[in-house]
């Protein structure tokens, strides 16, 4: 945990920004996967972690926005727990670490909330994404589980997003540690990417590196020679020379701060000249965005910059034609680049996505586009000092999408479908880094991971 003052100050900021009522932030519970006693590795809710810091199941945090009183409801371990799991700190011990004054048994939460509801007090709560939390809130608030997410406090969501969006130096250190674990995961994968090696072996080795450094992976690893499938979770292939291996993976620190890195490697250690042209387009987009990102710049502008660089390069190799600007405003580039440039990252790999993407990446100035491709941009609003953002442009050849667009003669003024046919089996390329927005620019977090053609080939051929 961070120092007690950090949690006290975070909660104080929340108290100062919410005028009335109670703020209810339940932590997560254990979740079984095939029978009750066989549970998934516990993952605490990130907002609970942010304000209370305690990585234990079944604790409910309550903050009185008017009096400033703070409570934790939870059960201390009993003798049965001690027999099976050993001694654990009592709730009182946790309260020493996060500065919450009042602790009470979990069973008292219902009574406490019921009393507040009877007094007509407003109860602020965040959107829930787990059935266990929905059932808990249903019980506490008397709101049917399937209606809870329509009754969340927008005021609370906005304040939580505002606070969690700006990372302090302690958080940056945690994130940077996770990027350094990702460095090991990715450089190991690059060195393993040889003919005859299985995807599963590289996948397992990468996950093992994350686990051996203390944290789980920050999301299920994407590792595939079919990188054109954006979130491909199958690892059944045996690598062959000439293929491109996309590895999109990150780790969580012991305090649950994430990294999210993608590298694409040529199996066997040498890019073909056809692969190099496309790879260098993605590198150029990634590097130019890193060069230009700073406070005050809308990330949508950076997304469009990456689209422009990619489109110009695709025009240069003959896959697209016409004016890059016109192609982008029509959305033609999205055949090859159908996703957004990046997202915030922190305690969640897609930071705060559970609170609602539009609260995190959009605001009154930036509304989500409904154009294919641009619509998937998670972060559009202006960058702020302290934001941690991913920069992850990509180029993909998705046969099913090519077939549909070609049949519909979609964007034929901008796409050379005959040339595209020559790339049907190309796969995909994505390159992703994690950046911190600084006072007047940005910096890539963590130890630099080989990225240019030369850096990647040199590492693979040591
Ligand atoms: N982990 C998927 C992504 O890069 O957003
Ligand atoms: Mn990623
Ligand atoms: Mn990402």
Short mmCIF file of C-alpha atoms and ligand atoms in Angstrom, two decimals:
data_model
loop_
_atom_site.label_atom_id
_atom_site.label_comp_id
_atom_site.label_asym_id
_atom_site.label_seq_id
_atom_site.Cartn_x
_atom_site.Cartn_y
_atom_site.Cartn_z
CA UNK A 1 0.00 0.00 0.00
CA UNK A 2 0.98 3.64 -0.39
CA UNK A 3 1.26 5.82 2.70
CA UNK A 4 -1.89 6.41 4.75
CA UNK A 5 -1.92 10.11 3.78
CA UNK A 6 -2.35 9.27 0.10
CA UNK A 7 -5.60 7.41 0.75
CA UNK A 8 -6.79 10.05 3.22
CA UNK A 9 -6.15 12.80 0.66
CA UNK A 10 -7.85 10.90 -2.15
CA UNK A 11 -10.97 10.45 -0.02
CA UNK A 12 -10.79 14.07 1.10
CA UNK A 13 -10.82 15.20 -2.55
CA UNK A 14 -13.92 13.08 -3.06
CA UNK A 15 -15.63 14.48 0.04
CA UNK A 16 -14.84 18.03 -1.10
CA UNK A 17 -16.31 17.46 -4.54
CA UNK A 18 -19.55 15.65 -3.60
CA UNK A 19 -22.00 17.92 -1.83
CA UNK A 20 -24.42 15.57 -0.14
CA UNK A 21 -25.17 12.00 0.78
CA UNK A 22 -23.13 8.85 1.26
CA UNK A 23 -20.57 7.41 -1.13
CA UNK A 24 -20.77 3.63 -1.25
CA UNK A 25 -17.76 1.80 -2.74
CA UNK A 26 -17.89 -1.98 -2.25
CA UNK A 27 -14.73 -3.99 -2.76
CA UNK A 28 -14.88 -7.23 -4.74
CA UNK A 29 -15.60 -10.72 -3.44
CA UNK A 30 -13.97 -14.01 -4.32
CA UNK A 31 -15.52 -15.66 -7.38
CA UNK A 32 -15.63 -19.46 -7.85
CA UNK A 33 -14.87 -20.92 -11.26
CA UNK A 34 -16.13 -24.48 -11.15
CA UNK A 35 -17.22 -25.15 -7.58
CA UNK A 36 -17.56 -22.84 -4.61
CA UNK A 37 -14.22 -23.51 -2.95
CA UNK A 38 -12.22 -23.31 -6.21
CA UNK A 39 -11.82 -19.61 -6.74
CA UNK A 40 -10.26 -17.32 -9.35
CA UNK A 41 -7.23 -15.34 -8.21
CA UNK A 42 -8.71 -12.45 -6.26
CA UNK A 43 -8.75 -9.09 -8.08
CA UNK A 44 -9.84 -6.11 -6.05
CA UNK A 45 -12.05 -3.42 -7.59
CA UNK A 46 -9.80 -0.62 -8.83
CA UNK A 47 -11.83 2.28 -7.40
CA UNK A 48 -11.92 0.54 -4.03
CA UNK A 49 -8.14 0.10 -4.29
CA UNK A 50 -7.73 3.75 -5.20
CA UNK A 51 -9.62 5.10 -2.18
CA UNK A 52 -9.09 2.33 0.40
CA UNK A 53 -5.97 0.47 -0.82
CA UNK A 54 -6.93 -2.87 0.72
CA UNK A 55 -6.47 -5.97 -1.35
CA UNK A 56 -8.84 -8.30 0.52
CA UNK A 57 -12.27 -9.56 -0.47
CA UNK A 58 -15.58 -8.60 1.13
CA UNK A 59 -14.95 -5.12 2.47
CA UNK A 60 -17.42 -2.29 1.87
CA UNK A 61 -16.22 1.30 2.00
CA UNK A 62 -18.62 4.11 2.90
CA UNK A 63 -17.81 7.82 2.98
CA UNK A 64 -20.21 10.41 4.37
CA UNK A 65 -19.81 13.36 2.00
CA UNK A 66 -21.43 15.72 4.53
CA UNK A 67 -19.83 14.82 7.88
CA UNK A 68 -16.61 13.45 6.38
CA UNK A 69 -16.97 10.24 8.43
CA UNK A 70 -15.49 7.16 6.82
CA UNK A 71 -16.36 3.51 7.41
CA UNK A 72 -15.20 0.06 6.43
CA UNK A 73 -17.54 -2.89 6.85
CA UNK A 74 -15.91 -6.32 6.84
CA UNK A 75 -15.35 -9.47 8.86
CA UNK A 76 -12.21 -10.39 10.69
CA UNK A 77 -10.92 -13.90 10.11
CA UNK A 78 -12.37 -16.57 12.37
CA UNK A 79 -10.74 -19.83 13.49
CA UNK A 80 -11.96 -21.69 10.37
CA UNK A 81 -10.29 -19.10 8.13
CA UNK A 82 -7.10 -19.30 10.19
CA UNK A 83 -6.99 -23.10 9.83
CA UNK A 84 -7.24 -22.93 6.05
CA UNK A 85 -5.61 -19.63 5.17
CA UNK A 86 -3.56 -18.54 8.17
CA UNK A 87 -3.69 -15.31 10.12
CA UNK A 88 -4.78 -12.21 8.23
CA UNK A 89 -4.77 -8.63 9.42
CA UNK A 90 -7.96 -7.56 11.17
CA UNK A 91 -10.07 -4.74 9.74
CA UNK A 92 -8.69 -2.49 12.49
CA UNK A 93 -5.16 -3.18 11.23
CA UNK A 94 -6.22 -2.16 7.75
CA UNK A 95 -7.74 1.02 9.11
CA UNK A 96 -4.30 1.92 10.51
CA UNK A 97 -2.96 1.68 6.98
CA UNK A 98 -5.59 3.72 5.14
CA UNK A 99 -6.76 6.07 7.88
CA UNK A 100 -10.44 5.05 7.87
CA UNK A 101 -11.66 5.66 11.42
CA UNK A 102 -14.74 3.49 11.76
CA UNK A 103 -14.75 -0.28 11.22
CA UNK A 104 -17.80 -2.50 11.60
CA UNK A 105 -18.82 -6.11 10.88
CA UNK A 106 -20.06 -6.74 7.35
CA UNK A 107 -23.53 -7.63 8.65
CA UNK A 108 -23.95 -4.06 9.94
CA UNK A 109 -23.68 -2.57 6.43
CA UNK A 110 -27.28 -3.41 5.56
CA UNK A 111 -28.62 -1.79 8.72
CA UNK A 112 -26.43 1.27 8.22
CA UNK A 113 -27.51 1.85 4.62
CA UNK A 114 -31.16 1.10 5.43
CA UNK A 115 -31.10 3.75 8.15
CA UNK A 116 -29.58 6.30 5.77
CA UNK A 117 -32.17 5.51 3.11
CA UNK A 118 -34.96 5.96 5.68
CA UNK A 119 -33.49 9.36 6.49
CA UNK A 120 -33.89 10.18 2.81
CA UNK A 121 -30.17 10.45 2.22
CA UNK A 122 -28.74 10.13 -1.27
CA UNK A 123 -26.45 7.14 -1.79
CA UNK A 124 -23.86 7.58 -4.53
CA UNK A 125 -22.58 4.40 -6.13
CA UNK A 126 -20.57 3.47 -9.24
CA UNK A 127 -21.47 1.11 -12.10
CA UNK A 128 -20.91 -2.56 -11.28
CA UNK A 129 -19.47 -5.20 -13.58
CA UNK A 130 -19.66 -8.31 -11.38
CA UNK A 131 -22.76 -10.29 -10.48
CA UNK A 132 -21.62 -10.61 -6.85
CA UNK A 133 -21.44 -6.82 -6.49
CA UNK A 134 -24.80 -6.40 -8.20
CA UNK A 135 -26.39 -8.82 -5.73
CA UNK A 136 -24.76 -7.02 -2.82
CA UNK A 137 -25.97 -3.59 -3.98
CA UNK A 138 -29.41 -5.01 -4.70
CA UNK A 139 -29.56 -6.18 -1.08
CA UNK A 140 -28.17 -2.96 0.38
CA UNK A 141 -30.10 -0.48 -1.74
CA UNK A 142 -33.24 -2.41 -2.62
CA UNK A 143 -32.71 -1.67 -6.33
CA UNK A 144 -33.15 -4.67 -8.69
CA UNK A 145 -29.75 -5.86 -9.93
CA UNK A 146 -30.59 -5.24 -13.56
CA UNK A 147 -31.59 -1.62 -12.86
CA UNK A 148 -28.55 -0.66 -10.78
CA UNK A 149 -26.45 0.63 -13.65
CA UNK A 150 -29.24 3.04 -14.63
CA UNK A 151 -29.22 4.53 -11.14
CA UNK A 152 -25.51 5.15 -10.66
CA UNK A 153 -24.25 8.54 -9.52
CA UNK A 154 -22.95 10.47 -12.53
CA UNK A 155 -21.56 13.02 -10.10
CA UNK A 156 -19.49 10.32 -8.38
CA UNK A 157 -18.35 8.77 -11.68
CA UNK A 158 -17.11 12.14 -12.91
CA UNK A 159 -15.19 12.87 -9.72
CA UNK A 160 -13.62 9.42 -9.58
CA UNK A 161 -12.57 9.71 -13.24
CA UNK A 162 -11.16 13.17 -12.60
CA UNK A 163 -9.04 11.93 -9.69
CA UNK A 164 -7.90 8.63 -11.16
CA UNK A 165 -6.99 10.21 -14.54
CA UNK A 166 -4.04 12.13 -13.10
CA UNK A 167 -1.33 9.85 -11.79
CA UNK A 168 1.08 10.95 -9.06
CA UNK A 169 4.74 9.98 -8.87
CA UNK A 170 4.02 6.94 -6.68
CA UNK A 171 1.59 5.60 -9.23
CA UNK A 172 3.99 6.28 -12.10
CA UNK A 173 6.67 4.29 -10.30
CA UNK A 174 4.28 1.34 -9.98
CA UNK A 175 3.23 1.55 -13.65
CA UNK A 176 6.83 1.87 -14.75
CA UNK A 177 7.72 -1.26 -12.77
CA UNK A 178 4.97 -3.11 -14.66
CA UNK A 179 6.30 -1.84 -17.99
CA UNK A 180 9.72 -3.19 -17.03
CA UNK A 181 8.16 -6.61 -16.44
CA UNK A 182 6.53 -6.24 -19.87
CA UNK A 183 10.02 -5.50 -21.25
CA UNK A 184 11.13 -8.94 -20.07
CA UNK A 185 7.96 -10.59 -21.37
CA UNK A 186 8.31 -9.05 -24.83
CA UNK A 187 12.06 -9.38 -25.32
CA UNK A 188 11.77 -13.03 -24.27
CA UNK A 189 8.94 -13.57 -26.77
CA UNK A 190 10.98 -11.96 -29.55
CA UNK A 191 13.93 -14.24 -28.85
CA UNK A 192 11.63 -17.29 -28.84
CA UNK A 193 9.90 -16.43 -32.13
CA UNK A 194 11.53 -19.10 -34.26
CA UNK A 195 10.25 -21.67 -36.73
CA UNK A 196 8.80 -24.74 -34.99
CA UNK A 197 8.09 -23.05 -31.64
CA UNK A 198 4.45 -23.11 -30.55
CA UNK A 199 2.45 -19.98 -29.74
CA UNK A 200 1.35 -21.71 -26.53
CA UNK A 201 4.94 -22.07 -25.34
CA UNK A 202 5.67 -18.37 -25.85
CA UNK A 203 2.31 -17.44 -24.32
CA UNK A 204 3.00 -19.55 -21.23
CA UNK A 205 6.54 -18.23 -20.88
CA UNK A 206 5.32 -14.63 -21.05
CA UNK A 207 2.61 -15.24 -18.46
CA UNK A 208 5.15 -17.03 -16.25
CA UNK A 209 7.41 -13.97 -16.34
CA UNK A 210 4.55 -11.76 -15.12
CA UNK A 211 3.68 -14.22 -12.36
CA UNK A 212 7.26 -14.70 -11.28
CA UNK A 213 7.56 -10.94 -10.82
CA UNK A 214 4.67 -10.86 -8.41
CA UNK A 215 1.65 -9.78 -10.41
CA UNK A 216 -0.75 -11.45 -12.76
CA UNK A 217 -0.96 -10.36 -16.40
CA UNK A 218 -2.99 -7.16 -16.78
CA UNK A 219 -5.33 -8.87 -19.33
CA UNK A 220 -5.31 -12.25 -21.10
CA UNK A 221 -2.23 -12.24 -23.35
CA UNK A 222 -2.84 -11.80 -27.08
CA UNK A 223 -0.17 -13.83 -28.84
CA UNK A 224 -0.74 -14.91 -32.40
CA UNK A 225 0.57 -15.22 -35.91
CA UNK A 226 -2.98 -14.21 -36.83
CA UNK A 227 -2.48 -10.70 -35.58
CA UNK A 228 -5.20 -9.46 -37.90
CA UNK A 229 -7.63 -10.84 -35.31
CA UNK A 230 -7.34 -7.88 -32.97
CA UNK A 231 -7.92 -9.64 -29.66
CA UNK A 232 -6.92 -13.16 -30.68
CA UNK A 233 -6.90 -15.46 -27.65
CA UNK A 234 -6.07 -18.70 -29.47
CA UNK A 235 -2.53 -19.99 -29.26
CA UNK A 236 -2.72 -23.18 -31.29
CA UNK A 237 -0.24 -22.44 -34.07
CA UNK A 238 3.30 -23.58 -34.62
CA UNK A 239 5.42 -20.69 -35.87
CA UNK A 240 6.74 -20.71 -39.42
CA UNK A 241 9.44 -18.54 -40.92
CA UNK A 242 7.98 -15.59 -42.76
CA UNK A 243 5.03 -15.10 -40.37
CA UNK A 244 4.52 -12.05 -38.18
CA UNK A 245 3.94 -12.71 -34.49
CA UNK A 246 1.83 -10.13 -32.64
CA UNK A 247 2.31 -10.13 -28.86
CA UNK A 248 0.07 -7.78 -26.88
CA UNK A 249 0.68 -8.25 -23.17
CA UNK A 250 1.31 -6.51 -19.90
CA UNK A 251 1.70 -7.18 -16.21
CA UNK A 252 0.22 -5.86 -12.99
CA UNK A 253 2.40 -4.67 -10.15
CA UNK A 254 1.84 -6.05 -6.65
CA UNK A 255 -0.36 -2.97 -6.12
CA UNK A 256 -2.30 -3.68 -9.32
CA UNK A 257 -0.93 -0.95 -11.57
CA UNK A 258 -0.79 -2.17 -15.17
CA UNK A 259 1.30 -2.14 -18.31
CA UNK A 260 0.07 -2.80 -21.85
CA UNK A 261 2.68 -3.29 -24.58
CA UNK A 262 2.47 -4.69 -28.11
CA UNK A 263 5.33 -5.77 -30.30
CA UNK A 264 5.25 -7.53 -33.66
CA UNK A 265 8.18 -9.77 -34.61
CA UNK A 266 9.12 -11.54 -37.83
CA UNK A 267 9.34 -15.28 -37.13
CA UNK A 268 12.95 -16.25 -37.78
CA UNK A 269 14.30 -12.78 -37.07
CA UNK A 270 14.19 -10.96 -40.41
CA UNK A 271 11.41 -8.81 -41.88
CA UNK A 272 10.75 -9.29 -45.61
CA UNK A 273 10.76 -6.04 -47.59
CA UNK A 274 6.96 -6.30 -47.97
CA UNK A 275 6.60 -6.64 -44.17
CA UNK A 276 9.12 -3.87 -43.56
CA UNK A 277 7.08 -1.30 -45.54
CA UNK A 278 3.99 -1.95 -43.45
CA UNK A 279 5.90 -2.32 -40.18
CA UNK A 280 7.70 0.98 -40.68
CA UNK A 281 4.39 2.73 -41.34
CA UNK A 282 3.19 1.61 -37.90
CA UNK A 283 6.47 2.57 -36.23
CA UNK A 284 6.31 6.01 -37.89
CA UNK A 285 2.76 6.56 -36.61
CA UNK A 286 3.73 5.43 -33.08
CA UNK A 287 6.83 7.65 -32.99
CA UNK A 288 5.15 10.75 -34.39
CA UNK A 289 2.32 10.52 -31.85
CA UNK A 290 4.88 10.19 -29.07
CA UNK A 291 6.69 13.24 -30.45
CA UNK A 292 3.56 15.39 -30.53
CA UNK A 293 1.58 14.29 -27.44
CA UNK A 294 1.45 16.91 -24.70
CA UNK A 295 -1.06 18.62 -22.40
CA UNK A 296 -3.87 20.40 -24.21
CA UNK A 297 -3.70 18.27 -27.39
CA UNK A 298 -6.90 16.28 -27.99
CA UNK A 299 -6.02 12.60 -28.30
CA UNK A 300 -8.48 12.42 -31.19
CA UNK A 301 -6.07 14.70 -33.03
CA UNK A 302 -3.27 12.24 -32.29
CA UNK A 303 -5.45 9.37 -33.53
CA UNK A 304 -6.06 11.24 -36.78
CA UNK A 305 -2.33 12.00 -37.04
CA UNK A 306 -1.56 8.29 -36.77
CA UNK A 307 -4.26 7.59 -39.39
CA UNK A 308 -2.68 10.17 -41.70
CA UNK A 309 0.80 8.67 -41.45
CA UNK A 310 -0.56 5.17 -41.99
CA UNK A 311 -2.70 6.27 -44.95
CA UNK A 312 0.16 8.13 -46.62
CA UNK A 313 2.35 5.04 -46.30
CA UNK A 314 -0.42 2.79 -47.65
CA UNK A 315 -0.79 5.15 -50.60
CA UNK A 316 2.98 4.96 -51.15
CA UNK A 317 2.88 1.15 -51.39
CA UNK A 318 -0.18 1.26 -53.65
CA UNK A 319 -2.74 -0.23 -51.26
CA UNK A 320 -4.61 3.08 -51.08
CA UNK A 321 -4.91 5.98 -53.48
CA UNK A 322 -6.10 9.58 -53.71
CA UNK A 323 -5.80 12.16 -50.97
CA UNK A 324 -4.92 10.88 -47.48
CA UNK A 325 -7.02 13.59 -45.82
CA UNK A 326 -10.11 12.79 -47.91
CA UNK A 327 -9.64 9.04 -47.38
CA UNK A 328 -9.48 9.55 -43.62
CA UNK A 329 -12.50 11.83 -43.43
CA UNK A 330 -14.45 9.22 -45.45
CA UNK A 331 -13.16 6.49 -43.08
CA UNK A 332 -11.50 4.42 -45.83
CA UNK A 333 -8.27 3.84 -43.85
CA UNK A 334 -10.30 1.90 -41.26
CA UNK A 335 -10.18 -1.16 -43.54
CA UNK A 336 -6.55 -1.44 -42.39
CA UNK A 337 -6.68 0.45 -39.06
CA UNK A 338 -10.09 -0.36 -37.57
CA UNK A 339 -9.39 0.56 -33.93
CA UNK A 340 -8.46 3.57 -31.84
CA UNK A 341 -4.99 4.88 -31.08
CA UNK A 342 -5.16 4.21 -27.35
CA UNK A 343 -6.71 4.43 -23.94
CA UNK A 344 -5.91 5.55 -20.41
CA UNK A 345 -4.06 3.04 -18.26
CA UNK A 346 -3.56 2.74 -14.51
CA UNK A 347 -5.19 0.45 -11.97
CA UNK A 348 -7.13 -1.02 -14.91
CA UNK A 349 -5.42 -1.77 -18.17
CA UNK A 350 -8.28 0.08 -19.90
CA UNK A 351 -8.38 2.50 -17.03
CA UNK A 352 -11.81 3.09 -15.49
CA UNK A 353 -13.55 1.45 -18.45
CA UNK A 354 -16.00 -0.10 -15.99
CA UNK A 355 -17.17 3.41 -15.08
CA UNK A 356 -18.14 4.09 -18.70
CA UNK A 357 -15.75 4.75 -21.61
CA UNK A 358 -17.42 8.01 -22.50
CA UNK A 359 -16.74 9.47 -19.05
CA UNK A 360 -13.08 8.56 -19.34
CA UNK A 361 -12.19 9.46 -22.91
CA UNK A 362 -14.87 11.98 -23.93
CA UNK A 363 -16.35 15.17 -22.48
CA UNK A 364 -18.50 18.14 -23.45
CA UNK A 365 -16.09 19.09 -26.24
CA UNK A 366 -15.50 15.63 -27.68
CA UNK A 367 -18.39 13.35 -28.53
CA UNK A 368 -17.89 9.83 -29.83
CA UNK A 369 -17.98 9.48 -33.61
CA UNK A 370 -20.19 6.82 -35.16
CA UNK A 371 -17.85 6.25 -38.11
CA UNK A 372 -16.48 2.68 -38.35
CA UNK A 373 -12.97 2.73 -36.85
CA UNK A 374 -13.09 6.15 -35.23
CA UNK A 375 -16.06 4.97 -33.15
CA UNK A 376 -13.70 2.56 -31.36
CA UNK A 377 -11.42 5.33 -30.17
CA UNK A 378 -11.48 5.08 -26.36
CA UNK A 379 -9.68 8.34 -25.63
CA UNK A 380 -10.51 11.48 -27.60
CA UNK A 381 -10.39 14.38 -25.17
CA UNK A 382 -7.53 16.74 -24.40
CA UNK A 383 -4.47 15.27 -22.74
CA UNK A 384 -3.56 16.48 -19.26
CA UNK A 385 -0.31 16.36 -17.34
CA UNK A 386 -0.26 13.11 -15.36
CA UNK A 387 -2.34 11.09 -17.81
CA UNK A 388 -0.97 7.68 -18.72
CA UNK A 389 -2.06 6.66 -22.21
CA UNK A 390 -1.30 3.86 -24.63
CA UNK A 391 -0.09 4.62 -28.16
CA UNK A 392 -1.06 1.61 -30.24
CA UNK A 393 -1.49 2.15 -33.96
CA UNK A 394 -1.76 -0.90 -36.20
CA UNK A 395 -2.27 -2.12 -39.76
CA UNK A 396 -4.21 -5.32 -40.41
CA UNK A 397 -5.40 -7.34 -43.38
CA UNK A 398 -8.67 -8.90 -42.26
CA UNK A 399 -9.88 -11.19 -45.09
CA UNK A 400 -13.54 -11.19 -43.99
CA UNK A 401 -13.65 -7.38 -43.84
CA UNK A 402 -11.79 -7.01 -47.15
CA UNK A 403 -14.34 -9.34 -48.82
CA UNK A 404 -17.33 -7.37 -47.51
CA UNK A 405 -15.96 -3.96 -48.45
CA UNK A 406 -14.77 -5.18 -51.84
CA UNK A 407 -18.18 -6.69 -52.63
CA UNK A 408 -19.86 -3.44 -51.60
CA UNK A 409 -17.32 -1.45 -53.63
CA UNK A 410 -16.80 0.56 -50.49
CA UNK A 411 -14.39 3.49 -50.78
CA UNK A 412 -13.22 2.36 -54.21
CA UNK A 413 -11.84 5.86 -54.80
CA UNK A 414 -9.37 5.31 -51.98
CA UNK A 415 -8.66 1.54 -51.87
CA UNK A 416 -6.84 -0.53 -54.51
CA UNK A 417 -8.62 -3.81 -53.93
CA UNK A 418 -6.46 -5.63 -56.52
CA UNK A 419 -3.34 -4.72 -54.59
CA UNK A 420 -5.03 -5.58 -51.28
CA UNK A 421 -5.52 -9.15 -52.59
CA UNK A 422 -1.72 -9.52 -52.62
CA UNK A 423 -1.78 -8.96 -48.83
CA UNK A 424 -4.67 -11.27 -47.89
CA UNK A 425 -2.42 -13.56 -45.85
CA UNK A 426 -0.21 -10.81 -44.46
CA UNK A 427 -1.66 -10.88 -40.91
CA UNK A 428 -1.41 -7.77 -38.78
CA UNK A 429 1.00 -5.41 -37.09
CA UNK A 430 0.44 -3.44 -33.90
CA UNK A 431 3.01 -1.53 -31.86
CA UNK A 432 2.00 -0.26 -28.45
CA UNK A 433 3.80 1.81 -25.83
CA UNK A 434 2.65 3.39 -22.58
CA UNK A 435 3.32 7.11 -22.21
CA UNK A 436 3.10 9.63 -19.39
CA UNK A 437 1.94 13.12 -20.31
CA UNK A 438 4.43 15.49 -18.71
CA UNK A 439 4.38 19.28 -18.20
CA UNK A 440 5.05 20.09 -21.84
CA UNK A 441 5.53 16.82 -23.69
CA UNK A 442 5.39 13.11 -22.84
CA UNK A 443 7.73 10.27 -22.09
CA UNK A 444 7.60 6.58 -22.86
CA UNK A 445 7.41 4.66 -19.60
CA UNK A 446 9.83 1.89 -18.71
CA UNK A 447 12.98 0.53 -20.21
CA UNK A 448 12.86 0.98 -24.02
CA UNK A 449 11.64 -2.19 -25.71
CA UNK A 450 13.10 -2.86 -29.20
CA UNK A 451 10.77 -1.27 -31.74
CA UNK A 452 12.45 -0.20 -34.99
CA UNK A 453 13.20 -2.85 -37.62
CA UNK A 454 16.88 -2.75 -36.70
CA UNK A 455 16.27 -2.95 -32.94
CA UNK A 456 13.89 -5.89 -33.31
CA UNK A 457 16.10 -7.78 -35.78
CA UNK A 458 19.22 -7.17 -33.70
CA UNK A 459 17.56 -8.57 -30.58
CA UNK A 460 16.17 -11.57 -32.42
CA UNK A 461 19.57 -12.43 -33.89
CA UNK A 462 21.79 -12.16 -30.83
N1 LIG B 1 -5.03 -5.05 -24.39
C1 LIG B 1 -5.71 -4.63 -25.51
C2 LIG B 1 -5.30 -3.29 -25.80
O1 LIG B 1 -4.18 -3.08 -26.19
O2 LIG B 1 -6.02 -2.37 -25.62
MN1 LIG B 2 -2.44 -3.94 -25.62
MN1 LIG B 3 -3.91 -1.14 -25.13
#
